[in-house]
PDB file of C-alpha atoms (C1' of nucleotides) in Angstrom:
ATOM      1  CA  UNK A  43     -11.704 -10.227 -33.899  1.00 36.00           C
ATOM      2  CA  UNK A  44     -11.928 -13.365 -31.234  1.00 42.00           C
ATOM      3  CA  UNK A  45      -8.352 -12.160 -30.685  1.00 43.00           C
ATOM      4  CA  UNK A  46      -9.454  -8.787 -29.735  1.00 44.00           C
ATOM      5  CA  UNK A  47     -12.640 -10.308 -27.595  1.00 44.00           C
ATOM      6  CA  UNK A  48     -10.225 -12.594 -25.388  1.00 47.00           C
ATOM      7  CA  UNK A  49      -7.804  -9.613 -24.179  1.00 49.00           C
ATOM      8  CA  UNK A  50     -10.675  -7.683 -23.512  1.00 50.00           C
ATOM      9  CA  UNK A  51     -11.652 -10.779 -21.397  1.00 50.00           C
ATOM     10  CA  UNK A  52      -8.552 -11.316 -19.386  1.00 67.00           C
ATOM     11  CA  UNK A  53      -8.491  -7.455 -18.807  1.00 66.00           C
ATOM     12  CA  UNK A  54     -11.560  -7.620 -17.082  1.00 64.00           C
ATOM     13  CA  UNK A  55     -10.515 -10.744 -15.102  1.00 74.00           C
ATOM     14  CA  UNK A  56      -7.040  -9.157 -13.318  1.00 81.00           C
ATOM     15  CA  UNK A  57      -9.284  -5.768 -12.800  1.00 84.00           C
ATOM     16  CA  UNK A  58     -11.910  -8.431 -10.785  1.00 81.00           C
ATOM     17  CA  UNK A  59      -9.035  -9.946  -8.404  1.00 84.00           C
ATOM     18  CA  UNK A  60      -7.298  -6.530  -8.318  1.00 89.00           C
ATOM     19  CA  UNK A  61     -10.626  -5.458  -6.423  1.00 90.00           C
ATOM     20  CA  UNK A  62     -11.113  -8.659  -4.632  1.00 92.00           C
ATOM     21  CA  UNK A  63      -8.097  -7.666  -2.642  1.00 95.00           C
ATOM     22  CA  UNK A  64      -8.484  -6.307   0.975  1.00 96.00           C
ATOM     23  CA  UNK A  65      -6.729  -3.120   1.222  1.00 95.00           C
ATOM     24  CA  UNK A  66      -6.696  -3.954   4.775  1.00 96.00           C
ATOM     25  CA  UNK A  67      -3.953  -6.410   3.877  1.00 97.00           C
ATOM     26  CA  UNK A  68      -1.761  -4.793   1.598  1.00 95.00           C
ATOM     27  CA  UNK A  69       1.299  -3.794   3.586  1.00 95.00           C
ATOM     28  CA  UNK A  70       3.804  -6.009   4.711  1.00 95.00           C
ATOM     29  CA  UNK A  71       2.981  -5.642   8.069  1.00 96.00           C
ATOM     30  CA  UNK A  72      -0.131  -6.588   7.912  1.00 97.00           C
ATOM     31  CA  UNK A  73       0.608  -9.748   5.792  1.00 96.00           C
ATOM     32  CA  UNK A  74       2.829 -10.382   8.316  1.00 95.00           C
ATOM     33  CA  UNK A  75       0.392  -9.924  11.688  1.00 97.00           C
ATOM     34  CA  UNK A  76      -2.212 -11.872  10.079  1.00 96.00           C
ATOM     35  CA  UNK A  77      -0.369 -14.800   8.997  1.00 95.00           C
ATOM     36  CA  UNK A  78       1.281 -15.333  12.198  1.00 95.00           C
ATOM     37  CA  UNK A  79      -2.107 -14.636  14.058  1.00 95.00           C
ATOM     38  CA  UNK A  80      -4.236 -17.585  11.970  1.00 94.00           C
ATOM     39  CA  UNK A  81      -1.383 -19.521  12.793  1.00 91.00           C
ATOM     40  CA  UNK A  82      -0.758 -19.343  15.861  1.00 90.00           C
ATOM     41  CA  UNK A  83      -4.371 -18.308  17.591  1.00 86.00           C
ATOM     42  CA  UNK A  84      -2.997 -15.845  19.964  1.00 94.00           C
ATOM     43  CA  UNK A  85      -0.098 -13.897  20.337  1.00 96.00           C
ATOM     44  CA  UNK A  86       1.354 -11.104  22.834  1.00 97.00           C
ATOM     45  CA  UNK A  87       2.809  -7.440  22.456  1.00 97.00           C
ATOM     46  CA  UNK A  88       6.073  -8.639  23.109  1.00 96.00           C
ATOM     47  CA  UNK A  89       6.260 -11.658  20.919  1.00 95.00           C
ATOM     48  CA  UNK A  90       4.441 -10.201  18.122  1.00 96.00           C
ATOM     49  CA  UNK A  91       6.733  -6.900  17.995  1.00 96.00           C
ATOM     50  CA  UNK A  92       9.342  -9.232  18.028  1.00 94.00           C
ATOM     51  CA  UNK A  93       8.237 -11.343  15.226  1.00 93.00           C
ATOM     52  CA  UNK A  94       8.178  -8.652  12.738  1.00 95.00           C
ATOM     53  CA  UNK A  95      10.661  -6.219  14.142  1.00 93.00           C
ATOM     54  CA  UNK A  96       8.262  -3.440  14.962  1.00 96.00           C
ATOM     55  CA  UNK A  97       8.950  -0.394  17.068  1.00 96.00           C
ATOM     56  CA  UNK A  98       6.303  -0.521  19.548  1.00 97.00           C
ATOM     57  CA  UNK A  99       4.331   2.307  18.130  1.00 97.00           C
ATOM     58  CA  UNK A 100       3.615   0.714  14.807  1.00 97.00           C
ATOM     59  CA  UNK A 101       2.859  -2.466  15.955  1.00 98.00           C
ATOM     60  CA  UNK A 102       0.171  -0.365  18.258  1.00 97.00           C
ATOM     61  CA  UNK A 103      -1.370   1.161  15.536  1.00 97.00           C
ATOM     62  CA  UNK A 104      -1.625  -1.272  12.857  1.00 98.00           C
ATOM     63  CA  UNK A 105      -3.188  -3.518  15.943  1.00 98.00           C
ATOM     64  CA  UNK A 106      -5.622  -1.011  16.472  1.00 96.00           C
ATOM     65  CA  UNK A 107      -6.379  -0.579  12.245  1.00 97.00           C
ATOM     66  CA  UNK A 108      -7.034  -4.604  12.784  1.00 97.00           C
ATOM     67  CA  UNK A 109      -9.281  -3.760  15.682  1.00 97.00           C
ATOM     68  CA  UNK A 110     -11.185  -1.351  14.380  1.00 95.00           C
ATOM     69  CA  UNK A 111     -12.007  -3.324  11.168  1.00 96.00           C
ATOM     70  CA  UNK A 112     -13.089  -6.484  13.549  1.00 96.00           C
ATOM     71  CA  UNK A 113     -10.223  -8.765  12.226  1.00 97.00           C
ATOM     72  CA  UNK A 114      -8.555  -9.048  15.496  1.00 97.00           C
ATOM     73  CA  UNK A 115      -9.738  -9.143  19.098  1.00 97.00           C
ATOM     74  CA  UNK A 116      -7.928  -8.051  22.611  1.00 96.00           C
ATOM     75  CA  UNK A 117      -7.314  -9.759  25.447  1.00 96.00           C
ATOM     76  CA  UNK A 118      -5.470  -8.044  28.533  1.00 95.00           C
ATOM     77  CA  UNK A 119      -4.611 -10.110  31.530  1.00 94.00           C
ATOM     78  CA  UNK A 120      -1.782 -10.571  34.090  1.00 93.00           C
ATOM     79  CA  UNK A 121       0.547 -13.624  33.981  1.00 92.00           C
ATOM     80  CA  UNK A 122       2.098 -13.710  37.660  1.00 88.00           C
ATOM     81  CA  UNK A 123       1.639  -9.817  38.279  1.00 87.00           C
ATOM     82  CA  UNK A 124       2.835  -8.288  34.677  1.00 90.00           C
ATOM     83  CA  UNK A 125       0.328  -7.165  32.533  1.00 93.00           C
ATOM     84  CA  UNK A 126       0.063  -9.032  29.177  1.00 96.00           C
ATOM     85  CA  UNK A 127      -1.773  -8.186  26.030  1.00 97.00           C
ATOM     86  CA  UNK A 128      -2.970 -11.078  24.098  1.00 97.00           C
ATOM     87  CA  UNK A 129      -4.319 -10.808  20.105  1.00 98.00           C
ATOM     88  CA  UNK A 130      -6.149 -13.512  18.631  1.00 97.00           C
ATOM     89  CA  UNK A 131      -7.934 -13.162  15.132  1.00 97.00           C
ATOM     90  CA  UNK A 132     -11.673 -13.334  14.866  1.00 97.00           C
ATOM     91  CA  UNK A 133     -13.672 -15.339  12.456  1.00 97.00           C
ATOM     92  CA  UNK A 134     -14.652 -12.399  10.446  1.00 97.00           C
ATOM     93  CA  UNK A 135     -10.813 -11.408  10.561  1.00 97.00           C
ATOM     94  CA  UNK A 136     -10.102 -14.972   9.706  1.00 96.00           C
ATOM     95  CA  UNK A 137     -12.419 -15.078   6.208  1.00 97.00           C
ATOM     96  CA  UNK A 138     -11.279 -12.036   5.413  1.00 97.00           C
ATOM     97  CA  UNK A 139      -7.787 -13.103   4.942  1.00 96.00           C
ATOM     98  CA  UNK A 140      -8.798 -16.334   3.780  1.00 95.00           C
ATOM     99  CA  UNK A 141     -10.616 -14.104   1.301  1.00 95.00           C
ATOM    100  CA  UNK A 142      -7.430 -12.205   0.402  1.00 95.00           C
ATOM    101  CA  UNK A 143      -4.770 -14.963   0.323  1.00 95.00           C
ATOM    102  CA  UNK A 144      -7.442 -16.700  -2.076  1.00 93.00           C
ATOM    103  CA  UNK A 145      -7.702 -13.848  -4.431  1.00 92.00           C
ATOM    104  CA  UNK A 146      -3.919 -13.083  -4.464  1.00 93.00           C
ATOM    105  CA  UNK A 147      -3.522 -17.290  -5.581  1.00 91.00           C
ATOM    106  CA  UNK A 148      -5.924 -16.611  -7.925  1.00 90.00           C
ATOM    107  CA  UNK A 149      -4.085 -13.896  -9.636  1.00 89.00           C
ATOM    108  CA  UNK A 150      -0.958 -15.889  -9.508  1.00 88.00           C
ATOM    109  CA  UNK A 151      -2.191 -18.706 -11.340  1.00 85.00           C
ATOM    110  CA  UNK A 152      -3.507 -16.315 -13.904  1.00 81.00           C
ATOM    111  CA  UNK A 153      -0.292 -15.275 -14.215  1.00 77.00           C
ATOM    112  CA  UNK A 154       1.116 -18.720 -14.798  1.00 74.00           C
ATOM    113  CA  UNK A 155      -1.198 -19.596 -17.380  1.00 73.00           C
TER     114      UNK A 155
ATOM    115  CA  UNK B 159      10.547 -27.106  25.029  1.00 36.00           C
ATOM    116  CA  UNK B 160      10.590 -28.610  21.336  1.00 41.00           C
ATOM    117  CA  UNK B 161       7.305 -26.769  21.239  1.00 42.00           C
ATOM    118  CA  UNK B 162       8.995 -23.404  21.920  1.00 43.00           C
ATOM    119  CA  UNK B 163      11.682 -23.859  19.165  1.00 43.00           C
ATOM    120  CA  UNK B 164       9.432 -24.801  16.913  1.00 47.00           C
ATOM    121  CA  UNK B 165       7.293 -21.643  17.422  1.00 48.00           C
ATOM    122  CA  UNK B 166      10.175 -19.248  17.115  1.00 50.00           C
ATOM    123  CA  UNK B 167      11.150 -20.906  13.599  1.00 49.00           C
ATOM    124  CA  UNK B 168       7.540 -20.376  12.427  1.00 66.00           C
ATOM    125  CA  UNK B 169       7.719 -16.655  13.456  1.00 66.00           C
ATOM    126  CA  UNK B 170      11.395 -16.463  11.678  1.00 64.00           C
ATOM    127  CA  UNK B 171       9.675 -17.827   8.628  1.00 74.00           C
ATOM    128  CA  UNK B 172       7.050 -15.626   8.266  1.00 81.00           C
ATOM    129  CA  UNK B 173       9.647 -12.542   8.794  1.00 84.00           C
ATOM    130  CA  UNK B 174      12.002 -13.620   5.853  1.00 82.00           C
ATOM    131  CA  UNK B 175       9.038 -14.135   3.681  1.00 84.00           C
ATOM    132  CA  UNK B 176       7.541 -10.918   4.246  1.00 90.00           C
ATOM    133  CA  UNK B 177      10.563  -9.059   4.024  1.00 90.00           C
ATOM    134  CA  UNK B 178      10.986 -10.752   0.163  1.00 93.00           C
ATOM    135  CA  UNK B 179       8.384  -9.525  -0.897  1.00 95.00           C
ATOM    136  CA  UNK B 180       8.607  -5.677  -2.861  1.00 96.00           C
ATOM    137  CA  UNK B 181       7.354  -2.806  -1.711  1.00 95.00           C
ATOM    138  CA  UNK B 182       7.004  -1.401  -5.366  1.00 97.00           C
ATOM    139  CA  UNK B 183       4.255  -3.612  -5.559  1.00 97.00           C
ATOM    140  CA  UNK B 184       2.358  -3.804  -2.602  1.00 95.00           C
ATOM    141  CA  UNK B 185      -0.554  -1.834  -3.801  1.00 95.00           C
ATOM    142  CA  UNK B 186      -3.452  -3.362  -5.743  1.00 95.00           C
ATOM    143  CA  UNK B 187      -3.009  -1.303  -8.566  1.00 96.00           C
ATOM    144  CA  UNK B 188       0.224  -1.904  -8.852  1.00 97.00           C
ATOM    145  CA  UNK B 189       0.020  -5.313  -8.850  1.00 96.00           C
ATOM    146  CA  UNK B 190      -2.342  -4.703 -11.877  1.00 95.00           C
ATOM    147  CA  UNK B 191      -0.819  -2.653 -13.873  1.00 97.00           C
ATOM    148  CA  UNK B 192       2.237  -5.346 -13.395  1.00 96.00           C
ATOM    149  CA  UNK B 193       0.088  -7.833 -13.719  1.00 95.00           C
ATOM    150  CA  UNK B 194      -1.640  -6.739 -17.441  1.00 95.00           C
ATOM    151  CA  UNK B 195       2.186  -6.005 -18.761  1.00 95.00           C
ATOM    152  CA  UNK B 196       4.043  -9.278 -17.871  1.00 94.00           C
ATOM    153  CA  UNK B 197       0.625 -11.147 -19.622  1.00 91.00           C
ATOM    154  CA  UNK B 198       0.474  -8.530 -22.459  1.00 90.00           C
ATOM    155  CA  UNK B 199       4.117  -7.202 -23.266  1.00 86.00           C
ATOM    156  CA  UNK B 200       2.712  -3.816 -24.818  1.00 94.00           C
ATOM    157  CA  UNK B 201      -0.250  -1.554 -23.404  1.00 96.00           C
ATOM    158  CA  UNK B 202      -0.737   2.186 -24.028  1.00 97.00           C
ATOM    159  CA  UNK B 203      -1.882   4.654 -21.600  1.00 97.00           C
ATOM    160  CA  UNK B 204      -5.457   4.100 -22.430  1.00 96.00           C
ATOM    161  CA  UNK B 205      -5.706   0.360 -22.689  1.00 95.00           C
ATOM    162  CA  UNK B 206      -4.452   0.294 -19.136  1.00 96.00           C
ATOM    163  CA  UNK B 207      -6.759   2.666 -17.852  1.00 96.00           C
ATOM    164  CA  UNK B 208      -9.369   1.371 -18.890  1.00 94.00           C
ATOM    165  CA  UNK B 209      -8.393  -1.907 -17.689  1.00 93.00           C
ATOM    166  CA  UNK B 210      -7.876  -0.814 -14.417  1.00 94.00           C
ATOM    167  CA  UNK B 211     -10.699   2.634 -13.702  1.00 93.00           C
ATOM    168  CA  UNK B 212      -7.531   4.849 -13.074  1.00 96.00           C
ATOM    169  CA  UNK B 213      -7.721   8.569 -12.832  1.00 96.00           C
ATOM    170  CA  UNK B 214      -5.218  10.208 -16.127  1.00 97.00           C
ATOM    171  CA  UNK B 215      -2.745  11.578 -13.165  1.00 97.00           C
ATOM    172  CA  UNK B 216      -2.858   8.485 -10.704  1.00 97.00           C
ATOM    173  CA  UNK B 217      -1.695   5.892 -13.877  1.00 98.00           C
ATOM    174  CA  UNK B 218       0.865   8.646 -14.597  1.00 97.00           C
ATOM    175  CA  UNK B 219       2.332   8.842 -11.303  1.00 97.00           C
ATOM    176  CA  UNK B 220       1.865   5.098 -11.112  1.00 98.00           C
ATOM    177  CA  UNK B 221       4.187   4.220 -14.246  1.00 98.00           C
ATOM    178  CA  UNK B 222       6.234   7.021 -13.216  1.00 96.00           C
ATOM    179  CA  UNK B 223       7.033   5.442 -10.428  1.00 97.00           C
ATOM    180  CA  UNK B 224       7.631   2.129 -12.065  1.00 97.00           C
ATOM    181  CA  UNK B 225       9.611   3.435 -14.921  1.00 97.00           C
ATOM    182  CA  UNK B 226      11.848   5.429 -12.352  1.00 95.00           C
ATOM    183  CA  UNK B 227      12.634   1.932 -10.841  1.00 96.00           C
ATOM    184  CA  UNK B 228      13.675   0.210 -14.069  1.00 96.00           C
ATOM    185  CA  UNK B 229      10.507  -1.843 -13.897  1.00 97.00           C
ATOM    186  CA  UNK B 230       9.108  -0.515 -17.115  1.00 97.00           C
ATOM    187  CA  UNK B 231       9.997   0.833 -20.256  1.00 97.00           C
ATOM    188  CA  UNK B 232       7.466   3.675 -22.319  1.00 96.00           C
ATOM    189  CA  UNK B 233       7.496   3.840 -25.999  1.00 96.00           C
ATOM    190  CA  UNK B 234       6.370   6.589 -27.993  1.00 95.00           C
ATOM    191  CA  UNK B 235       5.101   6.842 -31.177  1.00 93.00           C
ATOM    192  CA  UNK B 236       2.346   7.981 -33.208  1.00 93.00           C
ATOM    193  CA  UNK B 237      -0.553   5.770 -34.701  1.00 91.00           C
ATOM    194  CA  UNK B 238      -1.986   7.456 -37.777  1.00 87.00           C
ATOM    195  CA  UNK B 239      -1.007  11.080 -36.256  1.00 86.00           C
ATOM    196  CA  UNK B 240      -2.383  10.490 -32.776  1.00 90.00           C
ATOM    197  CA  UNK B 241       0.320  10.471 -30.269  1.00 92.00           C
ATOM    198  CA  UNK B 242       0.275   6.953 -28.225  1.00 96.00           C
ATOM    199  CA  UNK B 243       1.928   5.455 -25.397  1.00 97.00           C
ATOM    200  CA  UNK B 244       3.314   2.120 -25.249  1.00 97.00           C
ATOM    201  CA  UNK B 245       3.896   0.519 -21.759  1.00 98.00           C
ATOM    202  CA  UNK B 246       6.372  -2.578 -21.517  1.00 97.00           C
ATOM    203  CA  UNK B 247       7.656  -4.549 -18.623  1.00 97.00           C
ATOM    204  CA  UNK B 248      11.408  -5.022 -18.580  1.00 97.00           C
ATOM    205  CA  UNK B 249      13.516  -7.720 -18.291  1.00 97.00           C
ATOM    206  CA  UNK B 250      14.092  -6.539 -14.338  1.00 97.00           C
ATOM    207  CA  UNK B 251      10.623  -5.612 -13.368  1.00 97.00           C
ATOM    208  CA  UNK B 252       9.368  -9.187 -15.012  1.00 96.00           C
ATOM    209  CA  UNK B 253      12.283 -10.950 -12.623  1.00 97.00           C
ATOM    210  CA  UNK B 254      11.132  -8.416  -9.514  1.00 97.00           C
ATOM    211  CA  UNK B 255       7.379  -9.246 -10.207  1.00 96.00           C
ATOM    212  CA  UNK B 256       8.196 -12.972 -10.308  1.00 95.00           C
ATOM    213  CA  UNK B 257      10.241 -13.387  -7.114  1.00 95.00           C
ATOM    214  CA  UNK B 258       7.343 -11.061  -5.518  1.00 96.00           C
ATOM    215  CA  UNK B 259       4.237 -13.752  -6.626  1.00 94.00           C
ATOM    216  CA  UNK B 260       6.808 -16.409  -5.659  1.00 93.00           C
ATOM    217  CA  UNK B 261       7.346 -14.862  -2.270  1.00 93.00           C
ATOM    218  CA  UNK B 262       3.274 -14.247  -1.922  1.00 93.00           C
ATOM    219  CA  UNK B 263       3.092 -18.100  -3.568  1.00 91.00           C
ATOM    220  CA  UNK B 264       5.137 -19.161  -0.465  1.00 90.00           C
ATOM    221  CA  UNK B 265       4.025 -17.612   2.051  1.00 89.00           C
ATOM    222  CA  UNK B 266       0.142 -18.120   1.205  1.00 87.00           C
ATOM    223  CA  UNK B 267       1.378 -22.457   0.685  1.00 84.00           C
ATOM    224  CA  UNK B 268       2.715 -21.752   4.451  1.00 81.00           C
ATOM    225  CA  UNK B 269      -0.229 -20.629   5.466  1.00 77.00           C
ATOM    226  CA  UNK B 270      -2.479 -23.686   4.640  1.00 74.00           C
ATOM    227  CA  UNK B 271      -0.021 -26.440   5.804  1.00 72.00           C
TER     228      UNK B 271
ATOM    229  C1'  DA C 278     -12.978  28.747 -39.153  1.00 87.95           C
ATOM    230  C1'  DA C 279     -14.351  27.768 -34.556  1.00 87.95           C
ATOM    231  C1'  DA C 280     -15.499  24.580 -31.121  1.00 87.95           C
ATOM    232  C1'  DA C 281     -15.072  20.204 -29.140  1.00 87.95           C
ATOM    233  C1'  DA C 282     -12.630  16.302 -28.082  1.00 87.95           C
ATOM    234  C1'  DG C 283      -8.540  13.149 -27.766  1.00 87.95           C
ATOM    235  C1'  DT C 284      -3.808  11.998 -25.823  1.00 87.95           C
ATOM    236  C1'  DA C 285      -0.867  12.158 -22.299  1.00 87.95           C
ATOM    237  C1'  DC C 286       0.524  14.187 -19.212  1.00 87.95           C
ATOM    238  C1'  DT C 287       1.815  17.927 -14.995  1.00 87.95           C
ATOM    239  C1'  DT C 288       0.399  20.520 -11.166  1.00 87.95           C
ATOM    240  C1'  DT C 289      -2.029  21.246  -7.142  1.00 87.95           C
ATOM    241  C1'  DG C 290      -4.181  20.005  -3.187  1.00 87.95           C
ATOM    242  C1'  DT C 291      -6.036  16.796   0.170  1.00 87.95           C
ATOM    243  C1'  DG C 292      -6.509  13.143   2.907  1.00 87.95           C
ATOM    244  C1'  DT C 293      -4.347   8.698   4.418  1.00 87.95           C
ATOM    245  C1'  DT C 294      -0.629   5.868   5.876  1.00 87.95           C
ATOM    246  C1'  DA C 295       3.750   4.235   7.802  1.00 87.95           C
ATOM    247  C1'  DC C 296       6.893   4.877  10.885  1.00 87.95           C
ATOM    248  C1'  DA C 297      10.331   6.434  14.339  1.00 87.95           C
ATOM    249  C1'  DA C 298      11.100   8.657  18.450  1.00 87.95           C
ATOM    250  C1'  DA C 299       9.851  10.259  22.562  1.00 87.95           C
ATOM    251  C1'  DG C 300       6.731  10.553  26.337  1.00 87.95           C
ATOM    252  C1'  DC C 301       3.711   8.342  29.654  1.00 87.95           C
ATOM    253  C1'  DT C 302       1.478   5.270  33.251  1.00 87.95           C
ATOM    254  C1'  DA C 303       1.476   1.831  36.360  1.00 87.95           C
ATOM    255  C1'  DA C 304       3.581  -1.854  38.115  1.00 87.95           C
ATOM    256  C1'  DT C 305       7.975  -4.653  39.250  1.00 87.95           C
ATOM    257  C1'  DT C 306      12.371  -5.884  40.054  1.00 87.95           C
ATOM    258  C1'  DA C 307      17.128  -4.687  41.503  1.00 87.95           C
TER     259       DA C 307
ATOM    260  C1'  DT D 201      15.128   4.633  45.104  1.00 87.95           C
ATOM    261  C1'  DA D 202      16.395   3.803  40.545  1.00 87.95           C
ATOM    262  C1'  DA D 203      15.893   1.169  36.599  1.00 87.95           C
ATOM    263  C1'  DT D 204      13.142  -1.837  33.901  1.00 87.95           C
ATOM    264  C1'  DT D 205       9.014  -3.949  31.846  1.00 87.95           C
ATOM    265  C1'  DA D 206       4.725  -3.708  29.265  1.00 87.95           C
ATOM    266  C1'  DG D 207       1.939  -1.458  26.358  1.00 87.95           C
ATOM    267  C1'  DC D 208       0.625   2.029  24.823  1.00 87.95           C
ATOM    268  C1'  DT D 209      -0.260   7.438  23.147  1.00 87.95           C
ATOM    269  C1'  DT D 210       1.446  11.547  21.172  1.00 87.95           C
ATOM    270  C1'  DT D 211       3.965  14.037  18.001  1.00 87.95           C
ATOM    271  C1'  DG D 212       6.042  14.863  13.873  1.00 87.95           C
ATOM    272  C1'  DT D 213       7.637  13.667   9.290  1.00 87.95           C
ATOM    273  C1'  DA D 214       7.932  11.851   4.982  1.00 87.95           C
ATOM    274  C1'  DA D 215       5.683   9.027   1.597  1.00 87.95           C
ATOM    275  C1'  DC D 216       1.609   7.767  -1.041  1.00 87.95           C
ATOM    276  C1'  DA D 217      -2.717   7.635  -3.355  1.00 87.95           C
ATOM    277  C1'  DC D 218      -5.793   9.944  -5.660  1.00 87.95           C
ATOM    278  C1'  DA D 219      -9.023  13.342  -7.748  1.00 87.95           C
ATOM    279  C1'  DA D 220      -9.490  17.399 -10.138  1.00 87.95           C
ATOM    280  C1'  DA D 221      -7.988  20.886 -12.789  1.00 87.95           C
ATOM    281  C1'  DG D 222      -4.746  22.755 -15.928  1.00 87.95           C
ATOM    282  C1'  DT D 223      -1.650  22.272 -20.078  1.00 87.95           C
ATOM    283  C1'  DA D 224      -0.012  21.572 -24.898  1.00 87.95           C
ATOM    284  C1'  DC D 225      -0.715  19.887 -28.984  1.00 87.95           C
ATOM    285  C1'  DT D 226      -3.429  17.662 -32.364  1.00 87.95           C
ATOM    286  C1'  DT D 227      -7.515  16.018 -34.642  1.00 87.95           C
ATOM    287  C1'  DT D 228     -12.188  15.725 -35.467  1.00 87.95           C
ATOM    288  C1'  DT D 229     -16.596  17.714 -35.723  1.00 87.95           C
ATOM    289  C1'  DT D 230     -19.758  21.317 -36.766  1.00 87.95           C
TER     290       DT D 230
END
DNA sequence: AAAAAGTACTTTGTGTTACAAAGCTAATTA
DNA sequence: TAATTAGCTTTGTAACACAAAGTACTTTTT
């Protein structure tokens, strides 16, 4: 019977973190863009693109996903007379994936238990 | 210049870890159903659905998908005369899942250092 | 005996996503 | 003037997720 009551338990549990999760974050990709962007504060087109190996259409598009959702802010400028795109994440973007990461180590130690 | 190097390892970093990780289970219920199996060896078709507020035809296409990848393996049989489904992770999809937490595990320990 | 419900799907349809490839704009360098 | 750079947008395709309905067979309920 307690048997019975403690599966039913750690059912519930993984269905918790499983919703925890941002769906925002679930690609690759976007693993990828985020982490580098907490890291490193701000980050062009160009470096970004090349960072992940991203056609430049993709990268666009996932950008704007991040954009849309608030995680990641814009910054256009020239350095010497090119045009240069700067992304840096925002605070909301940053809690959310602090969120995220947080739920995804819970899970994992669940797992290891 | 040391500053520069050191950059472009970070960014290399976070490329090999994303690319380790599987795209079989990038989605949160995926990760889920993965997760229940490794901790509970057997679950039927309604156990897991349950567990996890899945629609009959998205858990079908979900192990489907699974099973097709040698991830899981279904067992049939009857209990009393009521058909039942039994749902077990195999030896592959247990090592899969593992290396994919243990990619997540690093990359999420390279994030807070 | 007939109707309802359980089990585990399959089928169908829809909306979302990922992605590559090509096009585009405006400037810049060769 | 031609090619390149930078950063997109557009277009098209294939994959995916998912709900809802349909299916087949059995069992339970009335």
């Amino acid at each position: 019977m307690s048997f019975t009551v403690s599966l039913f338990i750690s059912n519930l549990n993984v269905h918790n973190f499983i919703d925890e999760l941002n769906k925002a974050f679930e690609s690759r990709v976007r693993l990828g863009l985020m982490s580098l962007l907490v890291v490193q504060d701000e980050m062009d087109f160009a470096r970004l693109k090349e960072a992940l190996q991203l056609s430049d259409g993709n990268l666009a598009s996932h950008m704007q996903a991040l954009e849309k959702l608030g995680y990641i802010e814009v910054h256009k400028q020239f350095i010497g007379r090119k045009p240069n795109t700067q992304y840096a994440v925002t605070e909301l973007g940053r809690n959310a994936f602090s969120a995220h990461l947080l739920s995804l180590e819970k899970l994992i130690k669940q797992m290891q238990s």
